């Protein structure tokens, strides 16, 4: 009998991790070897266990000291850190964020799959098997998004932003102050202000309220 597919689950909600584990247990060829609830723990668990597949949400805290702060920046940063540690890491995003620019940015960052949470019950096991075998797997709606560029929409507007600008855009939209963002990202407030100015210029806006309105219209604010 071949070795099971070893999986690391990364999601800041224990009930979600439990649900994924129950789904995966239906396939004896898949074994959950570790769980993490934030960006920092994700990398530590990866280093310790070297799983075959990482299942990762985009919305999570950066680290345990900010566990109340759920931000899309946490998931994007976790992808970056894991792939910086191991360029061959196989990562599957399972997220409620099913509009661009997040699927595009996750794929650009190097993930091999993206499944929407509403499709997880029917697609998760196949996605893990595909990714472990060197293939890719995307929900149909996600495949459409990463293959198609839309003009004159908030989605295409946000696609103009760099990865760092997108992280900061998300955190501002979620209500975090510049000083708090600087602390979480280990950057100076001056740097955060500069990124904020750049993203506002690209989006043609002038206030945090404008950022929130764009995020709401694009469907990327978590409630």
mmCIF file of C-alpha atoms in Angstrom:
data_model
loop_
_atom_site.group_PDB
_atom_site.id
_atom_site.type_symbol
_atom_site.label_atom_id
_atom_site.label_comp_id
_atom_site.label_asym_id
_atom_site.label_seq_id
_atom_site.Cartn_x
_atom_site.Cartn_y
_atom_site.Cartn_z
ATOM 1 C CA UNK A 1 0.000 0.000 0.000
ATOM 2 C CA UNK A 2 1.363 3.424 -0.971
ATOM 3 C CA UNK A 3 1.940 6.122 1.616
ATOM 4 C CA UNK A 4 -1.072 8.351 2.363
ATOM 5 C CA UNK A 5 -1.243 11.945 1.135
ATOM 6 C CA UNK A 6 -0.128 14.029 4.129
ATOM 7 C CA UNK A 7 -2.149 17.232 4.586
ATOM 8 C CA UNK A 8 -1.692 20.406 6.637
ATOM 9 C CA UNK A 9 -4.953 22.272 7.380
ATOM 10 C CA UNK A 10 -4.674 26.049 7.848
ATOM 11 C CA UNK A 11 -7.809 27.949 8.878
ATOM 12 C CA UNK A 12 -8.450 30.177 11.892
ATOM 13 C CA UNK A 13 -11.821 28.521 12.605
ATOM 14 C CA UNK A 14 -11.536 25.181 14.417
ATOM 15 C CA UNK A 15 -15.004 24.103 13.268
ATOM 16 C CA UNK A 16 -13.959 24.589 9.637
ATOM 17 C CA UNK A 17 -10.782 22.541 10.150
ATOM 18 C CA UNK A 18 -12.880 19.826 11.818
ATOM 19 C CA UNK A 19 -15.261 19.759 8.867
ATOM 20 C CA UNK A 20 -12.427 19.444 6.362
ATOM 21 C CA UNK A 21 -10.849 16.665 8.420
ATOM 22 C CA UNK A 22 -14.126 14.729 8.472
ATOM 23 C CA UNK A 23 -14.407 15.058 4.690
ATOM 24 C CA UNK A 24 -10.831 13.966 4.092
ATOM 25 C CA UNK A 25 -11.124 10.996 6.463
ATOM 26 C CA UNK A 26 -13.602 9.471 4.016
ATOM 27 C CA UNK A 27 -10.586 8.733 1.819
ATOM 28 C CA UNK A 28 -8.089 6.408 3.590
ATOM 29 C CA UNK A 29 -5.399 7.591 1.168
ATOM 30 C CA UNK A 30 -5.444 11.059 2.794
ATOM 31 C CA UNK A 31 -4.123 11.815 6.283
ATOM 32 C CA UNK A 32 -4.244 15.146 8.140
ATOM 33 C CA UNK A 33 -0.878 15.452 9.901
ATOM 34 C CA UNK A 34 -1.148 18.960 11.379
ATOM 35 C CA UNK A 35 -3.389 22.009 11.792
ATOM 36 C CA UNK A 36 -2.617 25.725 12.056
ATOM 37 C CA UNK A 37 -4.757 28.798 12.664
ATOM 38 C CA UNK A 38 -2.591 31.702 11.513
ATOM 39 C CA UNK A 39 0.155 32.656 9.096
ATOM 40 C CA UNK A 40 3.071 32.168 11.499
ATOM 41 C CA UNK A 41 1.828 28.766 12.694
ATOM 42 C CA UNK A 42 1.313 27.657 9.092
ATOM 43 C CA UNK A 43 4.994 28.067 8.292
ATOM 44 C CA UNK A 44 6.094 26.455 11.562
ATOM 45 C CA UNK A 45 3.865 23.433 10.929
ATOM 46 C CA UNK A 46 5.081 23.172 7.355
ATOM 47 C CA UNK A 47 8.703 23.143 8.479
ATOM 48 C CA UNK A 48 7.964 20.496 11.098
ATOM 49 C CA UNK A 49 5.821 18.135 9.028
ATOM 50 C CA UNK A 50 6.645 18.860 5.346
ATOM 51 C CA UNK A 51 3.147 17.865 4.174
ATOM 52 C CA UNK A 52 2.326 16.807 0.633
ATOM 53 C CA UNK A 53 -0.526 19.328 0.386
ATOM 54 C CA UNK A 54 -1.386 22.487 2.342
ATOM 55 C CA UNK A 55 -5.084 23.396 2.515
ATOM 56 C CA UNK A 56 -5.191 27.092 3.311
ATOM 57 C CA UNK A 57 -7.786 29.828 3.733
ATOM 58 C CA UNK A 58 -6.960 33.376 2.669
ATOM 59 C CA UNK A 59 -8.666 35.100 5.599
ATOM 60 C CA UNK A 60 -6.641 34.504 8.758
ATOM 61 C CA UNK A 61 -4.562 36.358 11.358
ATOM 62 C CA UNK A 62 -0.882 36.979 10.788
ATOM 63 C CA UNK A 63 0.094 35.394 14.120
ATOM 64 C CA UNK A 64 -1.242 34.307 17.504
ATOM 65 C CA UNK A 65 -0.709 37.749 19.035
ATOM 66 C CA UNK A 66 -3.354 39.172 16.687
ATOM 67 C CA UNK A 67 -5.754 36.253 16.638
ATOM 68 C CA UNK A 68 -8.745 38.572 16.661
ATOM 69 C CA UNK A 69 -7.552 40.181 13.425
ATOM 70 C CA UNK A 70 -8.751 38.199 10.421
ATOM 71 C CA UNK A 71 -7.308 39.578 7.187
ATOM 72 C CA UNK A 72 -6.843 38.345 3.657
ATOM 73 C CA UNK A 73 -3.267 39.558 4.012
ATOM 74 C CA UNK A 74 -2.631 36.674 6.416
ATOM 75 C CA UNK A 75 -3.373 34.007 3.826
ATOM 76 C CA UNK A 76 -1.429 35.684 1.037
ATOM 77 C CA UNK A 77 1.526 36.119 3.380
ATOM 78 C CA UNK A 78 1.326 32.460 4.453
ATOM 79 C CA UNK A 79 1.537 31.399 0.804
ATOM 80 C CA UNK A 80 4.555 33.622 0.291
ATOM 81 C CA UNK A 81 6.354 32.343 3.387
ATOM 82 C CA UNK A 82 5.722 28.664 2.690
ATOM 83 C CA UNK A 83 6.860 28.929 -0.933
ATOM 84 C CA UNK A 84 9.912 30.942 0.112
ATOM 85 C CA UNK A 85 10.813 28.094 2.464
ATOM 86 C CA UNK A 86 10.014 25.356 -0.077
ATOM 87 C CA UNK A 87 9.489 26.297 -3.695
ATOM 88 C CA UNK A 88 8.017 22.827 -4.329
ATOM 89 C CA UNK A 89 5.240 23.193 -1.735
ATOM 90 C CA UNK A 90 1.813 22.186 -3.026
ATOM 91 C CA UNK A 91 -0.881 24.600 -1.830
ATOM 92 C CA UNK A 92 -4.657 24.449 -2.207
ATOM 93 C CA UNK A 93 -6.642 27.570 -1.290
ATOM 94 C CA UNK A 94 -10.150 26.931 0.037
ATOM 95 C CA UNK A 95 -11.797 30.309 0.471
ATOM 96 C CA UNK A 96 -15.072 32.155 0.574
ATOM 97 C CA UNK A 97 -13.431 34.850 -1.568
ATOM 98 C CA UNK A 98 -14.654 33.909 -5.029
ATOM 99 C CA UNK A 99 -14.136 37.207 -6.856
ATOM 100 C CA UNK A 100 -10.976 38.712 -8.282
ATOM 101 C CA UNK A 101 -8.347 39.856 -7.554
ATOM 102 C CA UNK A 102 -7.880 37.174 -4.877
ATOM 103 C CA UNK A 103 -8.042 34.043 -7.069
ATOM 104 C CA UNK A 104 -5.719 35.721 -9.572
ATOM 105 C CA UNK A 105 -3.249 36.767 -6.880
ATOM 106 C CA UNK A 106 -3.248 33.342 -5.235
ATOM 107 C CA UNK A 107 -2.488 31.690 -8.568
ATOM 108 C CA UNK A 108 0.175 34.286 -9.345
ATOM 109 C CA UNK A 109 1.698 33.593 -5.922
ATOM 110 C CA UNK A 110 2.153 29.947 -6.882
ATOM 111 C CA UNK A 111 -0.761 27.900 -5.515
ATOM 112 C CA UNK A 112 -1.848 24.822 -7.439
ATOM 113 C CA UNK A 113 -5.540 24.974 -6.657
ATOM 114 C CA UNK A 114 -8.415 27.205 -5.553
ATOM 115 C CA UNK A 115 -11.723 25.816 -4.315
ATOM 116 C CA UNK A 116 -14.629 27.930 -3.096
ATOM 117 C CA UNK A 117 -15.927 27.076 0.367
ATOM 118 C CA UNK A 118 -19.392 26.465 -1.005
ATOM 119 C CA UNK A 119 -17.940 23.712 -3.233
ATOM 120 C CA UNK A 120 -15.570 22.237 -0.654
ATOM 121 C CA UNK A 121 -17.860 19.364 0.343
ATOM 122 C CA UNK A 122 -17.940 18.021 -3.218
ATOM 123 C CA UNK A 123 -14.492 19.042 -4.499
ATOM 124 C CA UNK A 124 -12.035 18.931 -1.602
ATOM 125 C CA UNK A 125 -10.954 15.285 -1.825
ATOM 126 C CA UNK A 126 -10.467 15.385 -5.606
ATOM 127 C CA UNK A 127 -8.559 18.662 -5.334
ATOM 128 C CA UNK A 128 -6.157 17.181 -2.767
ATOM 129 C CA UNK A 129 -5.590 14.083 -4.910
ATOM 130 C CA UNK A 130 -4.941 16.165 -8.037
ATOM 131 C CA UNK A 131 -2.521 18.516 -6.339
ATOM 132 C CA UNK A 132 -0.629 15.723 -4.562
ATOM 133 C CA UNK A 133 -0.106 14.010 -7.936
ATOM 134 C CA UNK A 134 1.373 17.158 -9.510
ATOM 135 C CA UNK A 135 -1.802 18.410 -11.190
ATOM 136 C CA UNK A 136 -3.900 21.505 -10.517
ATOM 137 C CA UNK A 137 -7.524 21.913 -9.470
ATOM 138 C CA UNK A 138 -9.811 24.951 -9.610
ATOM 139 C CA UNK A 139 -13.535 25.293 -9.026
ATOM 140 C CA UNK A 140 -15.223 26.111 -12.337
ATOM 141 C CA UNK A 141 -16.096 29.637 -11.234
ATOM 142 C CA UNK A 142 -12.491 30.226 -10.205
ATOM 143 C CA UNK A 143 -11.110 28.813 -13.451
ATOM 144 C CA UNK A 144 -13.271 31.309 -15.303
ATOM 145 C CA UNK A 145 -11.934 34.160 -13.185
ATOM 146 C CA UNK A 146 -8.265 33.350 -13.653
ATOM 147 C CA UNK A 147 -8.724 32.833 -17.392
ATOM 148 C CA UNK A 148 -10.870 35.897 -18.103
ATOM 149 C CA UNK A 149 -10.103 39.587 -17.630
ATOM 150 C CA UNK A 150 -13.038 41.894 -17.096
ATOM 151 C CA UNK A 151 -12.920 45.567 -18.018
ATOM 152 C CA UNK A 152 -14.494 48.512 -16.199
ATOM 153 C CA UNK A 153 -15.110 46.682 -12.907
ATOM 154 C CA UNK A 154 -13.877 46.860 -9.349
ATOM 155 C CA UNK A 155 -12.215 43.497 -9.940
ATOM 156 C CA UNK A 156 -10.067 44.813 -12.776
ATOM 157 C CA UNK A 157 -9.381 47.994 -10.796
ATOM 158 C CA UNK A 158 -7.958 45.957 -7.922
ATOM 159 C CA UNK A 159 -5.868 43.891 -10.323
ATOM 160 C CA UNK A 160 -3.772 47.033 -10.887
ATOM 161 C CA UNK A 161 -2.467 46.827 -7.332
ATOM 162 C CA UNK A 162 0.764 45.126 -6.323
ATOM 163 C CA UNK A 163 0.531 42.233 -3.860
ATOM 164 C CA UNK A 164 1.626 44.483 -1.009
ATOM 165 C CA UNK A 165 -0.859 47.196 -1.988
ATOM 166 C CA UNK A 166 -3.636 44.613 -2.177
ATOM 167 C CA UNK A 167 -2.807 43.347 1.314
ATOM 168 C CA UNK A 168 -2.913 46.888 2.695
ATOM 169 C CA UNK A 169 -6.107 47.679 0.755
ATOM 170 C CA UNK A 170 -7.748 44.631 2.368
ATOM 171 C CA UNK A 171 -6.634 45.542 5.863
ATOM 172 C CA UNK A 172 -7.825 49.145 5.526
ATOM 173 C CA UNK A 173 -11.165 47.906 4.168
ATOM 174 C CA UNK A 174 -11.453 45.621 7.204
ATOM 175 C CA UNK A 175 -11.054 48.623 9.504
ATOM 176 C CA UNK A 176 -7.430 48.420 10.636
ATOM 177 C CA UNK A 177 -5.495 51.626 11.298
ATOM 178 C CA UNK A 178 -2.204 52.473 9.604
ATOM 179 C CA UNK A 179 -0.321 51.946 12.866
ATOM 180 C CA UNK A 180 -1.950 48.556 13.428
ATOM 181 C CA UNK A 181 -1.185 47.476 9.868
ATOM 182 C CA UNK A 182 2.412 48.594 10.276
ATOM 183 C CA UNK A 183 2.719 46.567 13.478
ATOM 184 C CA UNK A 184 1.227 43.408 11.945
ATOM 185 C CA UNK A 185 3.317 43.632 8.778
ATOM 186 C CA UNK A 186 6.525 44.643 10.568
ATOM 187 C CA UNK A 187 6.785 47.804 8.479
ATOM 188 C CA UNK A 188 6.951 51.469 9.428
ATOM 189 C CA UNK A 189 3.786 53.621 9.425
ATOM 190 C CA UNK A 190 5.538 55.816 6.856
ATOM 191 C CA UNK A 191 5.828 52.829 4.485
ATOM 192 C CA UNK A 192 2.168 51.933 4.979
ATOM 193 C CA UNK A 193 1.150 55.540 4.274
ATOM 194 C CA UNK A 194 3.208 55.443 1.052
ATOM 195 C CA UNK A 195 1.527 52.214 -0.108
ATOM 196 C CA UNK A 196 -1.880 53.660 0.816
ATOM 197 C CA UNK A 197 -1.173 56.764 -1.262
ATOM 198 C CA UNK A 198 -0.069 54.656 -4.232
ATOM 199 C CA UNK A 199 -3.110 52.383 -4.174
ATOM 200 C CA UNK A 200 -5.459 55.348 -3.846
ATOM 201 C CA UNK A 201 -3.804 57.014 -6.830
ATOM 202 C CA UNK A 202 -4.170 53.852 -8.926
ATOM 203 C CA UNK A 203 -7.832 53.463 -7.943
ATOM 204 C CA UNK A 204 -8.614 57.145 -8.365
ATOM 205 C CA UNK A 205 -9.947 57.531 -4.831
ATOM 206 C CA UNK A 206 -9.154 59.803 -1.883
ATOM 207 C CA UNK A 207 -10.377 58.271 1.382
ATOM 208 C CA UNK A 208 -10.680 55.103 3.448
ATOM 209 C CA UNK A 209 -14.433 55.256 2.867
ATOM 210 C CA UNK A 210 -13.779 54.899 -0.867
ATOM 211 C CA UNK A 211 -11.660 51.819 -0.146
ATOM 212 C CA UNK A 212 -14.482 50.279 1.880
ATOM 213 C CA UNK A 213 -17.053 51.009 -0.834
ATOM 214 C CA UNK A 214 -14.891 49.380 -3.530
ATOM 215 C CA UNK A 215 -14.291 46.342 -1.326
ATOM 216 C CA UNK A 216 -18.022 45.998 -0.665
ATOM 217 C CA UNK A 217 -18.947 46.282 -4.335
ATOM 218 C CA UNK A 218 -16.282 43.728 -5.266
ATOM 219 C CA UNK A 219 -17.634 41.342 -2.626
ATOM 220 C CA UNK A 220 -14.335 40.916 -0.818
ATOM 221 C CA UNK A 221 -15.199 42.218 2.643
ATOM 222 C CA UNK A 222 -15.628 39.446 5.201
ATOM 223 C CA UNK A 223 -18.732 39.702 7.396
#
